[in-house]
PDB file of C-alpha atoms in Angstrom:
ATOM      1  CA  MET A   1      10.824  32.061  43.377  1.00 61.00           C
ATOM      2  CA  GLU A   2      11.279  28.891  41.387  1.00 68.00           C
ATOM      3  CA  VAL A   3      12.664  29.092  37.859  1.00 62.00           C
ATOM      4  CA  PRO A   4      10.910  26.752  35.433  1.00 64.00           C
ATOM      5  CA  MET A   5      13.173  24.184  33.787  1.00 62.00           C
ATOM      6  CA  ARG A   6      13.355  24.301  30.032  1.00 67.00           C
ATOM      7  CA  THR A   7      13.496  21.104  28.107  1.00 64.00           C
ATOM      8  CA  VAL A   8      16.319  21.208  25.621  1.00 61.00           C
ATOM      9  CA  ARG A   9      15.665  19.275  22.467  1.00 63.00           C
ATOM     10  CA  ARG A  10      18.612  18.209  20.509  1.00 60.00           C
ATOM     11  CA  PRO A  11      18.343  19.204  16.896  1.00 59.00           C
ATOM     12  CA  THR A  12      17.283  16.439  14.562  1.00 66.00           C
ATOM     13  CA  PHE A  13      17.516  16.141  10.818  1.00 70.00           C
ATOM     14  CA  PRO A  14      14.231  17.359   9.278  1.00 83.00           C
ATOM     15  CA  TRP A  15      13.307  14.007   7.672  1.00 83.00           C
ATOM     16  CA  ARG A  16       9.616  14.847   7.457  1.00 86.00           C
ATOM     17  CA  LEU A  17      10.278  18.142   5.683  1.00 90.00           C
ATOM     18  CA  LEU A  18      12.700  16.454   3.310  1.00 91.00           C
ATOM     19  CA  GLY A  19      10.282  13.611   2.562  1.00 91.00           C
ATOM     20  CA  TRP A  20       7.169  15.671   1.965  1.00 92.00           C
ATOM     21  CA  GLY A  21       9.127  18.377   0.164  1.00 94.00           C
ATOM     22  CA  GLY A  22      10.669  15.749  -2.091  1.00 94.00           C
ATOM     23  CA  LEU A  23       7.235  14.331  -2.920  1.00 94.00           C
ATOM     24  CA  ALA A  24       5.958  17.834  -3.720  1.00 94.00           C
ATOM     25  CA  ALA A  25       8.954  18.418  -5.974  1.00 95.00           C
ATOM     26  CA  LEU A  26       8.314  15.110  -7.754  1.00 94.00           C
ATOM     27  CA  LEU A  27       4.707  16.137  -8.289  1.00 93.00           C
ATOM     28  CA  LEU A  28       5.806  19.414  -9.882  1.00 93.00           C
ATOM     29  CA  LEU A  29       8.473  17.772 -12.039  1.00 93.00           C
ATOM     30  CA  PRO A  30       6.140  16.816 -14.956  1.00 92.00           C
ATOM     31  CA  TRP A  31       4.762  20.364 -15.014  1.00 91.00           C
ATOM     32  CA  ALA A  32       8.273  21.850 -15.077  1.00 93.00           C
ATOM     33  CA  ALA A  33       9.288  19.453 -17.856  1.00 93.00           C
ATOM     34  CA  GLY A  34       6.218  20.355 -19.893  1.00 92.00           C
ATOM     35  CA  ALA A  35       4.681  16.893 -19.768  1.00 90.00           C
ATOM     36  CA  PRO A  36       1.126  16.753 -21.172  1.00 91.00           C
ATOM     37  CA  TRP A  37      -0.516  15.791 -17.882  1.00 92.00           C
ATOM     38  CA  THR A  38      -4.191  16.474 -17.251  1.00 93.00           C
ATOM     39  CA  PRO A  39      -5.580  17.601 -13.890  1.00 94.00           C
ATOM     40  CA  ALA A  40      -6.686  13.990 -13.371  1.00 94.00           C
ATOM     41  CA  ASP A  41      -3.068  12.858 -13.824  1.00 92.00           C
ATOM     42  CA  TYR A  42      -1.923  15.322 -11.187  1.00 94.00           C
ATOM     43  CA  GLY A  43      -4.745  14.253  -8.889  1.00 94.00           C
ATOM     44  CA  PHE A  44      -3.809  10.579  -9.255  1.00 92.00           C
ATOM     45  CA  ALA A  45      -0.127  11.342  -8.638  1.00 93.00           C
ATOM     46  CA  ALA A  46      -0.944  13.523  -5.610  1.00 95.00           C
ATOM     47  CA  ALA A  47      -3.141  10.783  -4.117  1.00 95.00           C
ATOM     48  CA  MET A  48      -0.419   8.186  -4.646  1.00 95.00           C
ATOM     49  CA  PHE A  49       2.279  10.424  -3.160  1.00 96.00           C
ATOM     50  CA  ALA A  50       0.042  11.243  -0.184  1.00 96.00           C
ATOM     51  CA  ALA A  51      -0.567   7.528   0.396  1.00 96.00           C
ATOM     52  CA  LEU A  52       3.151   6.816   0.082  1.00 95.00           C
ATOM     53  CA  GLY A  53       4.142   9.521   2.525  1.00 95.00           C
ATOM     54  CA  GLY A  54       1.370   8.646   4.956  1.00 95.00           C
ATOM     55  CA  MET A  55       2.285   4.960   5.031  1.00 95.00           C
ATOM     56  CA  ILE A  56       5.958   5.742   5.561  1.00 93.00           C
ATOM     57  CA  GLU A  57       5.086   8.148   8.391  1.00 92.00           C
ATOM     58  CA  LEU A  58       2.910   5.483  10.012  1.00 92.00           C
ATOM     59  CA  ALA A  59       5.640   2.838   9.710  1.00 91.00           C
ATOM     60  CA  VAL A  60       8.286   5.160  11.177  1.00 88.00           C
ATOM     61  CA  ARG A  61       6.056   6.170  14.090  1.00 89.00           C
ATOM     62  CA  THR A  62       4.993   2.584  14.787  1.00 89.00           C
ATOM     63  CA  SER A  63       8.450   1.139  15.387  1.00 90.00           C
ATOM     64  CA  GLY A  64      11.601   2.523  16.922  1.00 90.00           C
ATOM     65  CA  ASN A  65      13.701  -0.275  15.449  1.00 94.00           C
ATOM     66  CA  PRO A  66      15.812   1.173  12.587  1.00 95.00           C
ATOM     67  CA  ALA A  67      15.926  -2.164  10.742  1.00 97.00           C
ATOM     68  CA  TYR A  68      12.127  -2.483  10.879  1.00 97.00           C
ATOM     69  CA  ARG A  69      11.766   1.077   9.672  1.00 96.00           C
ATOM     70  CA  ALA A  70      14.129   0.402   6.775  1.00 97.00           C
ATOM     71  CA  GLY A  71      12.243  -2.775   5.859  1.00 98.00           C
ATOM     72  CA  ALA A  72       8.923  -0.953   5.959  1.00 97.00           C
ATOM     73  CA  ILE A  73      10.253   1.932   3.869  1.00 96.00           C
ATOM     74  CA  VAL A  74      11.721  -0.417   1.268  1.00 98.00           C
ATOM     75  CA  ALA A  75       8.509  -2.492   1.118  1.00 98.00           C
ATOM     76  CA  ILE A  76       6.252   0.559   0.874  1.00 98.00           C
ATOM     77  CA  GLY A  77       8.519   2.151  -1.724  1.00 97.00           C
ATOM     78  CA  THR A  78       8.617  -1.069  -3.739  1.00 98.00           C
ATOM     79  CA  ALA A  79       4.852  -1.369  -3.680  1.00 98.00           C
ATOM     80  CA  PHE A  80       4.569   2.246  -4.803  1.00 96.00           C
ATOM     81  CA  LEU A  81       7.040   1.757  -7.671  1.00 96.00           C
ATOM     82  CA  LEU A  82       5.324  -1.448  -8.775  1.00 96.00           C
ATOM     83  CA  LEU A  83       1.917   0.202  -8.836  1.00 94.00           C
ATOM     84  CA  TRP A  84       3.239   3.382 -10.484  1.00 91.00           C
ATOM     85  CA  SER A  85       5.213   1.647 -13.231  1.00 91.00           C
ATOM     86  CA  ASN A  86       2.420  -0.814 -13.882  1.00 90.00           C
ATOM     87  CA  ALA A  87      -0.118   2.014 -14.233  1.00 86.00           C
ATOM     88  CA  ALA A  88       2.202   4.175 -16.345  1.00 84.00           C
ATOM     89  CA  VAL A  89       3.759   1.768 -18.818  1.00 87.00           C
ATOM     90  CA  GLY A  90       2.913  -1.760 -17.708  1.00 87.00           C
ATOM     91  CA  LEU A  91       5.324  -4.565 -16.935  1.00 88.00           C
ATOM     92  CA  LEU A  92       3.898  -6.894 -19.573  1.00 87.00           C
ATOM     93  CA  GLY A  93       3.595  -5.161 -22.901  1.00 82.00           C
ATOM     94  CA  ASP A  94       1.994  -1.714 -22.663  1.00 79.00           C
ATOM     95  CA  GLY A  95       0.049  -0.175 -19.822  1.00 78.00           C
ATOM     96  CA  ASP A  96      -3.300  -1.211 -21.353  1.00 83.00           C
ATOM     97  CA  ASN A  97      -2.444  -4.934 -21.301  1.00 86.00           C
ATOM     98  CA  PRO A  98      -4.940  -6.606 -18.922  1.00 87.00           C
ATOM     99  CA  ALA A  99      -2.247  -9.152 -17.977  1.00 88.00           C
ATOM    100  CA  ASN A 100      -0.625  -6.427 -15.899  1.00 91.00           C
ATOM    101  CA  ALA A 101      -3.433  -6.936 -13.369  1.00 92.00           C
ATOM    102  CA  MET A 102      -1.442  -9.992 -12.192  1.00 93.00           C
ATOM    103  CA  PHE A 103       0.943  -7.630 -10.483  1.00 94.00           C
ATOM    104  CA  LEU A 104      -1.926  -6.321  -8.377  1.00 95.00           C
ATOM    105  CA  ILE A 105      -2.060  -9.836  -6.918  1.00 97.00           C
ATOM    106  CA  VAL A 106       1.580  -9.395  -5.902  1.00 97.00           C
ATOM    107  CA  LEU A 107       0.611  -6.236  -4.013  1.00 97.00           C
ATOM    108  CA  ALA A 108      -2.393  -8.004  -2.472  1.00 98.00           C
ATOM    109  CA  ILE A 109      -0.087 -10.739  -1.162  1.00 98.00           C
ATOM    110  CA  ALA A 110       2.131  -8.133   0.460  1.00 98.00           C
ATOM    111  CA  ILE A 111      -0.748  -6.196   2.017  1.00 97.00           C
ATOM    112  CA  LEU A 112      -2.922  -9.131   3.121  1.00 98.00           C
ATOM    113  CA  GLY A 113       0.124 -11.067   4.317  1.00 98.00           C
ATOM    114  CA  GLY A 114       1.210  -8.085   6.389  1.00 97.00           C
ATOM    115  CA  LEU A 115      -2.235  -7.809   7.936  1.00 98.00           C
ATOM    116  CA  PHE A 116      -2.262 -11.551   8.654  1.00 98.00           C
ATOM    117  CA  VAL A 117       1.046 -11.426  10.540  1.00 98.00           C
ATOM    118  CA  ARG A 118       0.057  -8.088  12.123  1.00 96.00           C
ATOM    119  CA  PHE A 119       3.100  -6.492  10.536  1.00 96.00           C
ATOM    120  CA  GLY A 120       5.394  -8.226  13.029  1.00 96.00           C
ATOM    121  CA  SER A 121       9.015  -8.366  11.893  1.00 96.00           C
ATOM    122  CA  ALA A 122       9.355 -12.180  11.934  1.00 97.00           C
ATOM    123  CA  GLY A 123       6.159 -12.630   9.947  1.00 98.00           C
ATOM    124  CA  MET A 124       7.042  -9.862   7.524  1.00 98.00           C
ATOM    125  CA  VAL A 125      10.206 -11.764   6.550  1.00 98.00           C
ATOM    126  CA  ARG A 126       8.050 -14.580   5.200  1.00 98.00           C
ATOM    127  CA  VAL A 127       5.544 -12.193   3.653  1.00 99.00           C
ATOM    128  CA  MET A 128       8.268 -10.348   1.734  1.00 99.00           C
ATOM    129  CA  GLN A 129       9.841 -13.645   0.608  1.00 99.00           C
ATOM    130  CA  GLY A 130       6.421 -14.817  -0.589  1.00 98.00           C
ATOM    131  CA  THR A 131       5.868 -11.496  -2.348  1.00 98.00           C
ATOM    132  CA  ALA A 132       9.216 -11.853  -4.139  1.00 98.00           C
ATOM    133  CA  LEU A 133       8.195 -15.360  -5.238  1.00 98.00           C
ATOM    134  CA  ALA A 134       4.829 -14.052  -6.442  1.00 97.00           C
ATOM    135  CA  GLN A 135       6.662 -11.356  -8.442  1.00 97.00           C
ATOM    136  CA  LEU A 136       8.776 -14.053 -10.083  1.00 96.00           C
ATOM    137  CA  LEU A 137       5.764 -16.234 -10.837  1.00 96.00           C
ATOM    138  CA  ALA A 138       3.690 -13.370 -12.258  1.00 94.00           C
ATOM    139  CA  GLY A 139       6.486 -12.274 -14.579  1.00 92.00           C
ATOM    140  CA  THR A 140       7.351 -15.813 -15.650  1.00 92.00           C
ATOM    141  CA  LEU A 141       3.708 -16.739 -16.222  1.00 93.00           C
ATOM    142  CA  GLY A 142       3.101 -13.574 -18.240  1.00 90.00           C
ATOM    143  CA  TRP A 143       6.103 -14.238 -20.448  1.00 89.00           C
ATOM    144  CA  THR A 144       5.334 -17.963 -20.862  1.00 90.00           C
ATOM    145  CA  LEU A 145       1.733 -17.286 -21.892  1.00 90.00           C
ATOM    146  CA  GLY A 146       2.864 -14.700 -24.449  1.00 88.00           C
ATOM    147  CA  TRP A 147       1.420 -11.711 -22.615  1.00 88.00           C
ATOM    148  CA  ALA A 148       4.695  -9.772 -22.656  1.00 87.00           C
ATOM    149  CA  ALA A 149       5.895  -7.749 -25.627  1.00 84.00           C
ATOM    150  CA  PRO A 150       7.066 -10.013 -28.451  1.00 84.00           C
ATOM    151  CA  GLY A 151      10.683 -11.073 -28.884  1.00 85.00           C
ATOM    152  CA  GLY A 152      13.670  -9.780 -27.001  1.00 86.00           C
ATOM    153  CA  GLN A 153      11.750  -6.749 -25.712  1.00 86.00           C
ATOM    154  CA  GLY A 154       9.394  -9.019 -23.727  1.00 84.00           C
ATOM    155  CA  VAL A 155      12.266 -10.996 -22.265  1.00 87.00           C
ATOM    156  CA  TYR A 156      13.956  -7.732 -21.271  1.00 88.00           C
ATOM    157  CA  GLU A 157      10.785  -6.314 -19.685  1.00 86.00           C
ATOM    158  CA  VAL A 158      10.031  -9.448 -17.679  1.00 88.00           C
ATOM    159  CA  THR A 159      13.643 -10.000 -16.593  1.00 91.00           C
ATOM    160  CA  LEU A 160      14.078  -6.412 -15.510  1.00 90.00           C
ATOM    161  CA  GLY A 161      10.738  -6.310 -13.705  1.00 89.00           C
ATOM    162  CA  VAL A 162      11.278  -9.608 -11.893  1.00 92.00           C
ATOM    163  CA  ALA A 163      14.911  -8.861 -11.011  1.00 95.00           C
ATOM    164  CA  LEU A 164      14.338  -5.291  -9.837  1.00 96.00           C
ATOM    165  CA  PHE A 165      11.161  -5.761  -7.849  1.00 97.00           C
ATOM    166  CA  GLY A 166      12.087  -9.251  -6.605  1.00 97.00           C
ATOM    167  CA  THR A 167      15.377  -7.902  -5.303  1.00 98.00           C
ATOM    168  CA  LEU A 168      13.654  -5.003  -3.559  1.00 98.00           C
ATOM    169  CA  TRP A 169      11.157  -7.374  -1.879  1.00 99.00           C
ATOM    170  CA  LEU A 170      14.077  -9.494  -0.696  1.00 99.00           C
ATOM    171  CA  VAL A 171      15.953  -6.437   0.622  1.00 99.00           C
ATOM    172  CA  ALA A 172      12.855  -5.609   2.672  1.00 99.00           C
ATOM    173  CA  ALA A 173      12.813  -9.242   3.912  1.00 99.00           C
ATOM    174  CA  GLY A 174      16.438  -8.892   4.975  1.00 98.00           C
ATOM    175  CA  CYS A 175      15.687  -5.721   6.921  1.00 98.00           C
ATOM    176  CA  PHE A 176      12.745  -7.366   8.660  1.00 98.00           C
ATOM    177  CA  ALA A 177      14.933 -10.390   9.485  1.00 98.00           C
ATOM    178  CA  ARG A 178      17.436  -8.110  11.135  1.00 98.00           C
ATOM    179  CA  ALA A 179      14.642  -6.430  13.095  1.00 97.00           C
ATOM    180  CA  ALA A 180      13.323  -9.837  14.161  1.00 96.00           C
ATOM    181  CA  ARG A 181      16.783 -10.905  15.379  1.00 96.00           C
ATOM    182  CA  HIS A 182      17.134  -7.675  17.332  1.00 93.00           C
ATOM    183  CA  SER A 183      13.687  -8.144  18.848  1.00 88.00           C
ATOM    184  CA  ALA A 184      14.463 -11.758  19.843  1.00 88.00           C
ATOM    185  CA  GLN A 185      17.782 -10.719  21.400  1.00 87.00           C
ATOM    186  CA  SER A 186      16.208  -7.952  23.417  1.00 81.00           C
ATOM    187  CA  ARG A 187      13.531 -10.352  24.738  1.00 77.00           C
ATOM    188  CA  THR A 188      16.072 -12.961  25.815  1.00 77.00           C
ATOM    189  CA  ALA A 189      18.643 -10.570  27.252  1.00 66.00           C
ATOM    190  CA  SER A 190      18.754 -10.817  31.002  1.00 53.00           C
ATOM    191  CA  PRO A 191      19.642  -7.823  33.138  1.00 58.00           C
ATOM    192  CA  SER A 192      23.084  -7.945  34.648  1.00 54.00           C
ATOM    193  CA  ILE A 193      23.422  -7.777  38.406  1.00 54.00           C
TER     194      ILE A 193
END
């Protein structure tokens, strides 16, 4: 009689459980703090968190390269934070300022650029660099045209928004550059005899 072999899986850290559990905890945080959210607010937040988690899961499953995964997670997280902060309080003045729609163009550059380069690591470097430049231009244009809050508050908002989000886009570009180098090295490596 033949004994069936059992496959032994090494234990892995429960990243999925931690990620989705963390998003659920963030969704419950306003309720626990007593924030005056409506059901529509919770629905919007749940949809955004589901999209965030789903995109990160897709990126992690698509590539086995840790640098690519890191770049994708930083880029997706940055896009989420930009959209969330722009919807909540706005980057130029208050959240109702129509000039904040310029930052949707920044997101469109990231998304359409990624589609154009088929989310390849070498192309994503340029897309993230272009997105950082678009972030800088949108903030600078908004401040120059007087769309930001008046005085020092406007300078602070624009500087913080451009510096924070621009840096995050460039961190993603750096991760994708590392992934592209790794990919190029693995293609040119010859087997030893």
